[in-house]
Coordinates of C-alpha atoms in Angstrom, one line a residue:
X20 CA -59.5 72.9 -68.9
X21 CA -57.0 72.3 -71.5
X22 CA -56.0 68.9 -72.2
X23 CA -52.3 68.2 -71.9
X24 CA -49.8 65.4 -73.0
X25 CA -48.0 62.3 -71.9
X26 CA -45.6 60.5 -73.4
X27 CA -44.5 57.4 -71.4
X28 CA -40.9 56.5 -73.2
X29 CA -38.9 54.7 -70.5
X30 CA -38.4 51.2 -70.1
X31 CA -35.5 48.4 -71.2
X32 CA -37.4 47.7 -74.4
X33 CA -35.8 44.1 -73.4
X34 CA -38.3 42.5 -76.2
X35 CA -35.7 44.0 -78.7
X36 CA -32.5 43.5 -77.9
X37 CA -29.7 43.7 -78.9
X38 CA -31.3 46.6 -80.7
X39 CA -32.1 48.5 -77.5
X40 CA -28.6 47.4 -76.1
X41 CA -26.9 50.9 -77.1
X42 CA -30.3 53.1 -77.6
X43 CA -33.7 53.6 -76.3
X44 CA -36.7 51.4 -78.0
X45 CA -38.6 55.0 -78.6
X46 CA -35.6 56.4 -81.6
X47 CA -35.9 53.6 -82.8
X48 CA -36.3 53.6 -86.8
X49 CA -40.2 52.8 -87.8
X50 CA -39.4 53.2 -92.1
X51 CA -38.2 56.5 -92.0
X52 CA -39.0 57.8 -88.9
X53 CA -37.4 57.7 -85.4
X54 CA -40.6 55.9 -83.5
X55 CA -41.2 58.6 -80.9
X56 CA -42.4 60.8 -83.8
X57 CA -45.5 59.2 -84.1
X58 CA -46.9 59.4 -80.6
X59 CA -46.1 62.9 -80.7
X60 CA -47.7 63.4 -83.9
X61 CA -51.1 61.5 -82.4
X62 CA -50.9 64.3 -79.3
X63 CA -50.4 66.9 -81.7
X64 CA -53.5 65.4 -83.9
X65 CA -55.4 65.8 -81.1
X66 CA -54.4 69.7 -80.6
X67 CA -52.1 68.7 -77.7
X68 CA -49.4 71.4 -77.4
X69 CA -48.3 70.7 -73.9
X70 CA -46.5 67.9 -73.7
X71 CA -44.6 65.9 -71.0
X72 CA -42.2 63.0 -72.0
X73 CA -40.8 60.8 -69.1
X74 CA -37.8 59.1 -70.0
X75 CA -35.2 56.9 -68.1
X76 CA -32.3 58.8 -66.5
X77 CA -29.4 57.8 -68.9
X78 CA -31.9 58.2 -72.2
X79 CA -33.3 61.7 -71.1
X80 CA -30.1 63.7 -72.5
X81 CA -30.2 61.9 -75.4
X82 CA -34.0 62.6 -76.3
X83 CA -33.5 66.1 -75.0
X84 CA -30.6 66.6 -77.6
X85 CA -32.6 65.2 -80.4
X86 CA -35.9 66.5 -79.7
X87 CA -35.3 69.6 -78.5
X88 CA -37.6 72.2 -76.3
X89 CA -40.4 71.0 -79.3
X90 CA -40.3 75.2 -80.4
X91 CA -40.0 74.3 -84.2
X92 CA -43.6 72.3 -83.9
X93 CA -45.2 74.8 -81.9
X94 CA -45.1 72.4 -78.9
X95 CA -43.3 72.5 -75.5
X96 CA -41.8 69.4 -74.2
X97 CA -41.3 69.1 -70.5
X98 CA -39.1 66.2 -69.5
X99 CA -39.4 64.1 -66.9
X100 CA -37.4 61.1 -65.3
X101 CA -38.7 57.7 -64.5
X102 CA -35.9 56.5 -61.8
X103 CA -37.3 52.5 -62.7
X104 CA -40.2 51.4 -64.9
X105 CA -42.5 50.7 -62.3
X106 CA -45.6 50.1 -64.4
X107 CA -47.8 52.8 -66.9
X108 CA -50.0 54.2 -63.6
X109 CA -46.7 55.4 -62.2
X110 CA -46.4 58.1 -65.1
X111 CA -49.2 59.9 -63.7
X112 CA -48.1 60.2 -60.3
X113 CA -44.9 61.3 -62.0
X114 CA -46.2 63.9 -64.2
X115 CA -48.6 64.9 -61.6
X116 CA -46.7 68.2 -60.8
X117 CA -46.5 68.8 -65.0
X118 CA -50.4 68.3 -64.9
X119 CA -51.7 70.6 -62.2
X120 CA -55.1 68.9 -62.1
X121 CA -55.3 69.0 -66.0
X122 CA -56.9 66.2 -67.6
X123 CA -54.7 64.8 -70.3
X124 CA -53.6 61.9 -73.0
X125 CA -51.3 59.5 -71.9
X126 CA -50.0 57.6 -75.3
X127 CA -47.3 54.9 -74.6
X128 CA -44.2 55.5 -76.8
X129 CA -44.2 52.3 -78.9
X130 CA -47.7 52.3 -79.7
X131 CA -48.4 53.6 -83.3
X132 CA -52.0 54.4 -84.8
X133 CA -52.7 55.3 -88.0
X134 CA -56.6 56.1 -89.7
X135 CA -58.3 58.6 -92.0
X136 CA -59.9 60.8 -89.6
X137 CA -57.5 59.9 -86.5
X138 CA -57.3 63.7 -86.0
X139 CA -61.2 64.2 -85.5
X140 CA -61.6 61.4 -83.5
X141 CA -59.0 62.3 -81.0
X142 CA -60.9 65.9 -80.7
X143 CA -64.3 64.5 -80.3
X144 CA -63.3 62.4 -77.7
X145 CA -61.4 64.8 -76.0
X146 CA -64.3 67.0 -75.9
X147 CA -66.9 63.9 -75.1
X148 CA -64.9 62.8 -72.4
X149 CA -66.0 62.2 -68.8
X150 CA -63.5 60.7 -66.5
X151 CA -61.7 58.2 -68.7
X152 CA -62.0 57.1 -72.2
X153 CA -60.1 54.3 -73.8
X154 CA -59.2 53.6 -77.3
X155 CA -59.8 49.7 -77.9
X156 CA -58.8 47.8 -81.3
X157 CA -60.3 44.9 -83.0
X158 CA -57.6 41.7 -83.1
X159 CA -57.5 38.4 -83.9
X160 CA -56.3 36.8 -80.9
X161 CA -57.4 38.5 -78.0
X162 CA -56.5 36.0 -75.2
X163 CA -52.8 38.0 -75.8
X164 CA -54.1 41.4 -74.6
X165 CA -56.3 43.1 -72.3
X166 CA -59.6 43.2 -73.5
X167 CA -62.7 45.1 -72.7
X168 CA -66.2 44.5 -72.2
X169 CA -68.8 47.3 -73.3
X170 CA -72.4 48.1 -74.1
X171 CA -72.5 51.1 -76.2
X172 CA -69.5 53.2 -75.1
X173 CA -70.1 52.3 -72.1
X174 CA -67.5 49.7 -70.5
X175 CA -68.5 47.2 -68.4
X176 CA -65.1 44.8 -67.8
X177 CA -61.5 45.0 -68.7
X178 CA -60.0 41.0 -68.6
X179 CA -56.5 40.9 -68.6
X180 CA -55.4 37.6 -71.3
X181 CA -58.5 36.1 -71.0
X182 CA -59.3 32.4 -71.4
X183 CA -62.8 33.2 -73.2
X184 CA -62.1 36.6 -73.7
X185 CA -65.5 38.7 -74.2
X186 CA -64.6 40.8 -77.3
X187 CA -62.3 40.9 -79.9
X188 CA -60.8 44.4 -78.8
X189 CA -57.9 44.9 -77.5
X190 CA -57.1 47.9 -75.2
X191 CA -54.2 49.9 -76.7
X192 CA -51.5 52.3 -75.5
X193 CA -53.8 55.7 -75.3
X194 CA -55.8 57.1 -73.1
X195 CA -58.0 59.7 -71.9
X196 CA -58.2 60.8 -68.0
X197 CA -59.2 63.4 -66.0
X198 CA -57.3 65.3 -63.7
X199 CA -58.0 62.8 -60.7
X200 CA -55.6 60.4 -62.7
X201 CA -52.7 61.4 -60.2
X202 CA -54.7 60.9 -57.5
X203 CA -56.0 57.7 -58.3
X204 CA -52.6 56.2 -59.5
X205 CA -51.2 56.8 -56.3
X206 CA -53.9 54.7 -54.6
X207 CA -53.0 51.5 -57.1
X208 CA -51.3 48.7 -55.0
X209 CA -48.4 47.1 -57.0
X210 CA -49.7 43.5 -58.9
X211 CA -47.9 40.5 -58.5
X212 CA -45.0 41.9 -61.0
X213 CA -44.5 44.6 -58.4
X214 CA -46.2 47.1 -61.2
X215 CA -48.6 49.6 -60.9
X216 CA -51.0 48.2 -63.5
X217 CA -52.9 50.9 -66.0
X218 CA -56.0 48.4 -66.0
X219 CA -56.0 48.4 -61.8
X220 CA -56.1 52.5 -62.7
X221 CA -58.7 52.1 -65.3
X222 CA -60.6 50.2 -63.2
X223 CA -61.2 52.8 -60.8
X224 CA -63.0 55.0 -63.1
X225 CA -65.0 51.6 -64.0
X226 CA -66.6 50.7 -60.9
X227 CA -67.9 54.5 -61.0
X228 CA -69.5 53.7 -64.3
X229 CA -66.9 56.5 -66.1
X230 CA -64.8 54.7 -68.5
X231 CA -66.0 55.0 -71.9
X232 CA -64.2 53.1 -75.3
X233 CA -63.9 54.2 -78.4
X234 CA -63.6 51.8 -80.8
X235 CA -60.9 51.6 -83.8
X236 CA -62.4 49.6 -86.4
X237 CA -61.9 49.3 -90.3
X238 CA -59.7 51.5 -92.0
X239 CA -57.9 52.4 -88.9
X240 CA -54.6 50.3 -87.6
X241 CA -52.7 50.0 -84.7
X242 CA -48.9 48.6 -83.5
X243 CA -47.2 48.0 -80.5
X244 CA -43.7 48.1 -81.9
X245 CA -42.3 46.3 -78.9
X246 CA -41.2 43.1 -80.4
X247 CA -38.9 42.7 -83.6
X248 CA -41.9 41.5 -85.7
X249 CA -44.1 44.4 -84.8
X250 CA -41.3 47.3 -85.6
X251 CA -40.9 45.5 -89.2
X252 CA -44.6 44.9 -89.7
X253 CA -45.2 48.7 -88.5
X254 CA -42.5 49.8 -90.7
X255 CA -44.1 48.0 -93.7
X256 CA -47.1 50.0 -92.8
X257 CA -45.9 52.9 -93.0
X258 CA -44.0 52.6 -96.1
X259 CA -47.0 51.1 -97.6
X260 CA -49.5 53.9 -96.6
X261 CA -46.7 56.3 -97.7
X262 CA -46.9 54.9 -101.5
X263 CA -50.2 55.9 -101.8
X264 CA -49.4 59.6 -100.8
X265 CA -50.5 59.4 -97.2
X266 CA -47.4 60.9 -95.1
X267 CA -47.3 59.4 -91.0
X268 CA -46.0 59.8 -88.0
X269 CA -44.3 63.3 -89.4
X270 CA -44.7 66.3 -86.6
X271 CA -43.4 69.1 -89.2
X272 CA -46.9 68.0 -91.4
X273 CA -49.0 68.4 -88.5
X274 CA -47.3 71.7 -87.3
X275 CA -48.3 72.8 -90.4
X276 CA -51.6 72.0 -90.3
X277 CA -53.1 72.9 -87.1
X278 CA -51.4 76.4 -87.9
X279 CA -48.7 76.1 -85.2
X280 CA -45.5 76.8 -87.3
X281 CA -45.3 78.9 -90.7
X282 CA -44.6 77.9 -93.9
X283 CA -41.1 79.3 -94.1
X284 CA -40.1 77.5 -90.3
X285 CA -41.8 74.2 -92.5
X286 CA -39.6 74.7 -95.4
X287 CA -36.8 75.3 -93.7
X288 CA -37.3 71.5 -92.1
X289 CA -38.4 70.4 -95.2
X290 CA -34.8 71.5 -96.7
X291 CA -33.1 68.8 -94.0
X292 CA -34.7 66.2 -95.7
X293 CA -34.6 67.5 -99.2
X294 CA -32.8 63.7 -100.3
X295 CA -35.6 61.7 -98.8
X296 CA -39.0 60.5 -99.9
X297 CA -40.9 61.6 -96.8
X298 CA -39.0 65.3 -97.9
X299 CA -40.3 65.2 -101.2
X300 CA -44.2 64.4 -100.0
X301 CA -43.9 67.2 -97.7
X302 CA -42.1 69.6 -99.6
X303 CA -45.7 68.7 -101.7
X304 CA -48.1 70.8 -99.1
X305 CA -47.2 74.1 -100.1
X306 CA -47.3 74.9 -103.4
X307 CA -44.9 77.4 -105.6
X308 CA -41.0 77.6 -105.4
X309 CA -39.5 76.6 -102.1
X310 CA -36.1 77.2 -102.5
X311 CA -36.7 81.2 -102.5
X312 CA -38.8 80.8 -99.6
X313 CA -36.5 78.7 -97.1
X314 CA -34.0 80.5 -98.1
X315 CA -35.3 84.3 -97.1

C-alpha cells in the first residue's frame, strides 16, 4: 500500500516568542525559505504525494492560503485541524480518517534534515519497513533528548533524557509507521504533561520487536528549529550548503525531479523568484532560454 504523509504543524511554538506572537512557528523564515517547505520537501523526497498537514484552528486559513491545494508540486494537501496540541501520537488518531489503514511518514514541522542521498534513504526505508522505523541522529549531549538503544537496526530501548544515556543518538522528528499507528495512538494513556507521548507510541511497536532505526551519521544534519538558536543555526545551514550549489528545502526542485510538474509549470515558479538567489540556482536545472519558455 502506498505510503502517505503527515505533517504535524500545530502547536504555540512558545520557545520563540514573540516571533510566533502574530504567526505560526512552521512560516517561519529558515534563510530563504518559509520552514514548512522543508518537511514537505523531505515527504516529497521520499515519493510522498499524499499529504495531510494538521494545523491549529486559527493558522489553518492562513497555511491554506499560502500553500494552496499543493497542485503546482504535483502533491495534494489535505488539511486537518488539531483543536489543542495534545502531544505527537494524537496526529495519528487525527489523521486516522486521511489514512484509511495506510502506512505513512509522520515528519514534525520544525524539524529539518538535510544529507547527500536523503532522497534514497527515505525510499529504501520506506520499502524496508516493518511496523515502525525511526530515524535517530548522532549528538553531543544526549541526556537533552530521547535516545535509543539498538543492536543492528534493531531497537532495543528508547530513554527519554537520560542520566547515562546508552547512545549518542538522538530520535528526531520523522517517522515511519504502519497502518496500525491509529489504532495504537488511541490506546496511549496521556503522561504526566497530560500528552500523548510519540515514544509511549513507539514503544508499542518495541515490545513486539518491530521498531527498526536508521541511523543519520556523517555528512547528514539535522535541526529542530524550535528555539531561537536553532532557527538561526538552521538558517546558517542552509545558506551555507546553498554556497556551494546545493539548493534545500525547495519543493519546486523536487517537483521537478521526481517528474511531478513540467518544466514550463517549473519556470513559471522559477519566474516569482527571478530577484533571489535560491531563483537563480534553480532557474540553473534546465538548461537553454527560460524567458521563451515561461512565457508560452
Amino acid at each position: 500500500m502506498t505510503h502517505k504523509g503527515i505533517i504535524l504543524a500545530g502547536g504555540n511554538g512558545t520557545r520563540l516568542r514573540p516571533l510566533t506572537t502574530g504567526i505560526s512557528k512552521p512560516l517561519l523564515p529558515v534563510y530563504d525559505k518559509p520552514m514548512i517547505y522543508y518537511p514537505i520537501s523531505v515527504l516529497m523526497m521520499a515519493g510522498i504525494r499524499d499529504i495531510a498537514i494538521i494545523t491549529s484552528p486559527q493558522d489553518q486559513p492562513i497555511f491554506q492560503r499560502f500553500l494552496g491545494d499543493g497542485r503546482q508540486w504535483g502533491v495534494s494537501f489535505t488539511w486537518i485541524v488539531q483543536p489543542s496540541a495534545d502531544g505527537i501520537a494524537q496526529a495519528y488518531t487525527l489523521a486516522e480518517g486521511f489514512l484509511d489503514g495506510a502506512p505513512s511518514v509522520l515528519v514534525l514541522g520544525d524539524n529539518l534534515f538535510f544529507g547527500p542521498d536523503l532522497a534514497e534513504r527515505l525510499q529504501a526505508a520506506l520499502r524496508e519497513n516493518r511496523g515502525g522505523t525511526i530515524f535517530a541522529y548522532q549528538v553531543e549531549d544526549p541526556k537533552r533528548y530521547g535516545v535509543v538503544a539498538c543492536e543492528g537496526d534493531t531497537v532495543t530501548g528508547i530513554v527519554e533524557k537520560p542520566e547515562v544515556p546508552p547512545s549518542n543518538f538522538a530520535i528526531t522528528g520523522l517517522y515511519i509507521l504502519d497502518g496500525t499507528a491509529p489504532e495504537r495512538a488511541r490506546r496511549v494513556e496521556p503522561s504526566n504533561r497530560g500528552e500523548l507521548e510519540i515514544v509511549s507510541l513507539l514503544e508499542s511497536y518495541l515490545t513486539q520487536g518491530e521498531l527498526s532505526v536508521e541511523r543519520l551519521g556523517q555528512g547528514y544534519a539535522w535541526f529542530d528549529a524550535g528555539t531561537h538558536q536553532a532557527l538561526l543555526e538552521a538558517s546558517c545551514a542552509v545558506q551555507q550548503l546553498q554556497q556551494n550549489g546545493q539548493v534545500q528545502g525547495s519543493p519546486d526542485q523536487v517537483a521537478l525531479r521526481n517528474g511531478w510538474t513540467s518544466q514550463r509549470a517549473f519556470l513559471r515558479s522559477v519566474e516569482e523568484l527571478a530577484k533571489t538567489e535560491t531563483g537563480a540556482m534553480l532557474s540553473r536545472l534546465i538548461p537553454g532560454p527560460k524567458a521563451s519558455v515561461a512565457a508560452s
